[in-house]
C-alpha positions as semicolon CSV with decimal commas, in nm:
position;residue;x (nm);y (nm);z (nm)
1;X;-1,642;0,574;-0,956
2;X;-1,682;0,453;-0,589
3;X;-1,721;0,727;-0,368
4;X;-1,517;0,546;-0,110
5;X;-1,282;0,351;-0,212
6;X;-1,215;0,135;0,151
7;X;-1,527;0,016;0,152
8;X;-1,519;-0,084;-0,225
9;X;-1,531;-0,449;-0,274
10;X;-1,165;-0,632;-0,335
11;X;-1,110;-0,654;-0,704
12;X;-0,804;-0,796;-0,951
13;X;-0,623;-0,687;-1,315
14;X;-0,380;-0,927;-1,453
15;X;-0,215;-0,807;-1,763
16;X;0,016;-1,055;-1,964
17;X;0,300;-0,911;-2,169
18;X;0,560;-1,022;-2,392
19;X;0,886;-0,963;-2,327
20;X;0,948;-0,612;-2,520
21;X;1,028;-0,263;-2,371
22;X;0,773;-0,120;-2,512
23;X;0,547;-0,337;-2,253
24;X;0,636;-0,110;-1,967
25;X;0,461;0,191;-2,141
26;X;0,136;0,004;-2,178
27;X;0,152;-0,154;-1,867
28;X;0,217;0,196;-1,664
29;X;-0,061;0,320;-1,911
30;X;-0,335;0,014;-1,794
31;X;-0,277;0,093;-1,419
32;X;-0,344;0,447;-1,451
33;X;-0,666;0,328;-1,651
34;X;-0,801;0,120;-1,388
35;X;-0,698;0,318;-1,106
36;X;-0,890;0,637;-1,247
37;X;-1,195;0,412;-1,285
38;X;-1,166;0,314;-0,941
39;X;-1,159;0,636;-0,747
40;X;-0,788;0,576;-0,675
41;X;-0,627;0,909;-0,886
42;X;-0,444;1,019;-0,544
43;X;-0,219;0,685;-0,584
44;X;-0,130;0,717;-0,968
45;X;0,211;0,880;-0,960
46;X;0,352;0,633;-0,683
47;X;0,163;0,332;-0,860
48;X;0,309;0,398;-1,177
49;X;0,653;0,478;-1,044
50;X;0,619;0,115;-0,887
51;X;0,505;-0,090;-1,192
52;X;0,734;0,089;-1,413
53;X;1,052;-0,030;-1,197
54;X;0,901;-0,410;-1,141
55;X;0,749;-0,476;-1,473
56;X;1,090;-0,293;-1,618
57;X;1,314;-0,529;-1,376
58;X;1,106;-0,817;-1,521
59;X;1,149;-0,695;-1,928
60;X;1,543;-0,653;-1,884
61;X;1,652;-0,934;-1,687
62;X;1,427;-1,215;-1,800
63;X;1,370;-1,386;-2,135
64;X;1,033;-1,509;-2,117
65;X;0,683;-1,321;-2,093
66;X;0,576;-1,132;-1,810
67;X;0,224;-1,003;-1,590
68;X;0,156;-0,744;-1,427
69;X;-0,078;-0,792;-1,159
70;X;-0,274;-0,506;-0,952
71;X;-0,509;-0,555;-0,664
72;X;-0,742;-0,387;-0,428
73;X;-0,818;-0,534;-0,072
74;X;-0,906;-0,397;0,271
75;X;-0,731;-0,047;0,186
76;X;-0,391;-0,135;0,023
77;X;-0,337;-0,113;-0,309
78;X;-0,084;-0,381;-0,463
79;X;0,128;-0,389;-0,766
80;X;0,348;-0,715;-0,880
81;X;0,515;-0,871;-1,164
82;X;0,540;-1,163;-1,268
83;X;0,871;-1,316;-1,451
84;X;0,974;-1,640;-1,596
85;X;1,303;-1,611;-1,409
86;X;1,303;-1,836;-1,050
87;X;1,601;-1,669;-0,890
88;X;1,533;-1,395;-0,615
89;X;1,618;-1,064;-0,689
90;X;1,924;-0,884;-0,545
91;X;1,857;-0,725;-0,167
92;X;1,829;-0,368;-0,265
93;X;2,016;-0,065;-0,123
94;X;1,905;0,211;0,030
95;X;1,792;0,489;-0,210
96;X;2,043;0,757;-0,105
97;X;2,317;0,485;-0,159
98;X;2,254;0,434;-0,543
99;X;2,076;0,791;-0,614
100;X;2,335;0,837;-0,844
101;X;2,398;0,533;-1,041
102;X;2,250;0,431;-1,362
103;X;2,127;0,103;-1,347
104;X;2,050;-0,108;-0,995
105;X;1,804;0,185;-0,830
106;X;1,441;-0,026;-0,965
107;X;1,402;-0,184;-0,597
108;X;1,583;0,035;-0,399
109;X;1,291;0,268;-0,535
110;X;1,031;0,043;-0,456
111;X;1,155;-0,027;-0,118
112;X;1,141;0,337;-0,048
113;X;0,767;0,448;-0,212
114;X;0,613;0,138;-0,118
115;X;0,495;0,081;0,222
116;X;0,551;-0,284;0,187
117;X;0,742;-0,506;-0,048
118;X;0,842;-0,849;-0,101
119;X;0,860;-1,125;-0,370
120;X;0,812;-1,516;-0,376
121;X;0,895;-1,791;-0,586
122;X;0,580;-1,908;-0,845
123;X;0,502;-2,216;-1,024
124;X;0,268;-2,127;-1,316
125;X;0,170;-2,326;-1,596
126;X;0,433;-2,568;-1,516
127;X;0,687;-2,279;-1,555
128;X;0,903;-2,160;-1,252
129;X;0,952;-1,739;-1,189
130;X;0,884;-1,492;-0,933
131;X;0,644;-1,271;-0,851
132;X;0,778;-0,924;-0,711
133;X;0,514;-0,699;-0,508
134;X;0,464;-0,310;-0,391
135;X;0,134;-0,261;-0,176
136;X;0,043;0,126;-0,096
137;X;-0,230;0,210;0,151
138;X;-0,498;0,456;0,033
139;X;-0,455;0,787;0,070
């Protein structure tokens, strides 16, 4: 493992899943994999929290497959997912607003452990979809 991770060279995991719940467990599973190997354990728990909520968001409300995508560059650590589905996602509310609701807390979540968020429209393989990001600074 790198003994310090900011001056670690930039590196990038895709991981393509189908569209099945049970894709959140391995994908939450992968990224704790490949942050262990890369010196990163003291981001696990927020990383996972974040994948969990975007690759979920990307499972339930899309029909098509699904990536997750995590990256390491200059000090931030960032965690997207990609979906077959074009439209933007809904503005989220502030955590303490939806705290208590079932469904509709996934982004408010990530807007509030992240330390920067965002998403953009993608053209892949002459399919349209989004691509939803969380990037975390090292600790």
């Amino acid at each position: 493992m790198p003994e310090n991770t900011e001056k670690s060279e930039p590196w990038e995991y895709s991981l393509y899943i189908p569209n099945d719940p049970r894709a959140v467990t391995v994908s939450r599973r992968t990224l704790r994999l490949i942050l262990t190997m890369h010196g990163l354990i003291g981001l696990v728990d927020t990383a996972e929290l974040l994948a969990t909520e975007l690759v979920s968001n990307a499972v339930r409300h899309t029909k098509g497959p699904a990536a997750l995508r995590v990256s390491w560059s200059a000090g931030a650590l960032r965690i997207g997912a990609w979906d077959t589905d074009p439209e933007p996602p809904e503005p989220p509310e502030r955590l303490e607003e939806v705290h208590e609701l079932e469904n509709g807390r996934g982004l408010a979540l990530v807007r509030a452990c992240s330390d920067l968020w965002g998403w953009q429209p993608l053209t892949r393989h002459g399919s349209r979809g989004k691509y939803i990001w969380a990037q975390l600074a090292a600790v």
